[in-house]
Amino acid sequence: MRIGIPYGLFYFYYYPLWKTFFSDLGAEVITSSPTCRLTVDAGSALAVDEACLPVKVYYGHVRELCSQDLDYLFAPRLVSVEPRSYICPKFMGIPDMLRAQVPGLPQLIDITVDLSRSDRYLQQDLIKVGRMLGYKKSAIQEAFQHALEENRRCIQIASQGWSMAEAIKIWDGNLLEPPEAGDLSIGLLGHGYSLYDEGLSMGLISKIRQLGCKVHLLESLDAERIEMEAATMPKRVFWTLGRKIMGGVINMNKREEIDGIIYLACFGCGPDSMIGEMAERYTTGKPFMLLTIDEHSGEAGMMTRLEAFCDMLRRRRRVDESQFPAYG
Ligand code: SF4
């Protein structure tokens, strides 16, 4: 059995889990190539205009996988990945949108992941998929436990300062050179599938590192501390990623070694329009920059803004400008 997993959306959080699960059940897992201009163009041509950039890019990856002679394409219907919190509603419609808009689509494995109340339905769906691959219930449950362990191992790698995309490469057995320590420290936030996808984000993390900055990401912060910080907000953010981002902003804002915070938002993203705004308001006393990208954004424009931001951070260090507000 050849099962395709697109290199987009929750790939950056759960690829080790699904790869391990399907491999343990004897399937060959195929992924699309890393995002490039062609992926963005192919996805934009297929998706509805109202879709956000990461969803368009996901379509581009699905399009690539359609030509790979697959038995199945894995496109889960994600509703919630933890109790009392939800994922952006765009994830719920992914299998239906793909069926309606992508010609030549392989058969979909579209299990529903809704852990908002219990994992009962997920377990039922996993058993169904495992049986389809010819395995017994006990072997399927064992494969899923192993998959959860592998995913935790990947998150543990990311906690050492790697982005999730880098952690996945290391988890997959690649050796990566550790990034050089810079003279500035920048907290970088946003949805992981836009931030860690080098093609979609136009190499944002690498560019910041090239400018002599150490990048602090959400995964390198203590997960419990993030939850505690997020709980100090007057109203609970019910989006899983949005809540973690807000906990991360509050935490980074308190840490003296972080010189400034950058938030990457995607055009067409409803949650970003709110979380980006709140992140800016919760960043007090540190410079904050909101970068918004879409399928037409160019690298030169982004580089200019990053250079200007880093120059300003260095000038604030050299000259005592601490008496001026971070907003000029
Ligand atoms: S949170 Fe924003 S970027 Fe993510 S899928 Fe939803 S609309 Fe798109």
PDB file of C-alpha atoms in Angstrom, residues 78-79 86-94 97 239 271:
ATOM      1  CA  LEU A  78      -9.121  17.742  12.142  1.00  0.00           C
ATOM      2  CA  VAL A  79     -11.611  19.222  14.572  1.00  0.00           C
ATOM      3  CA  TYR A  86     -10.425  23.516  18.625  1.00  0.00           C
ATOM      4  CA  ILE A  87      -8.467  23.753  15.433  1.00  0.00           C
ATOM      5  CA  CYS A  88      -9.327  26.374  12.815  1.00  0.00           C
ATOM      6  CA  PRO A  89     -12.582  25.312  11.050  1.00  0.00           C
ATOM      7  CA  LYS A  90     -10.795  25.271   7.676  1.00  0.00           C
ATOM      8  CA  PHE A  91      -9.251  21.930   8.725  1.00  0.00           C
ATOM      9  CA  MET A  92     -12.671  20.345   9.134  1.00  0.00           C
ATOM     10  CA  GLY A  93     -13.551  20.875   5.517  1.00  0.00           C
ATOM     11  CA  ILE A  94     -10.256  19.743   3.975  1.00  0.00           C
ATOM     12  CA  MET A  97     -12.894  20.569  -0.371  1.00  0.00           C
ATOM     13  CA  TRP A 239      -7.994  27.735  19.284  1.00  0.00           C
ATOM     14  CA  PRO A 271      -7.425  33.653  13.588  1.00  0.00           C
TER      15      PRO A 271
END
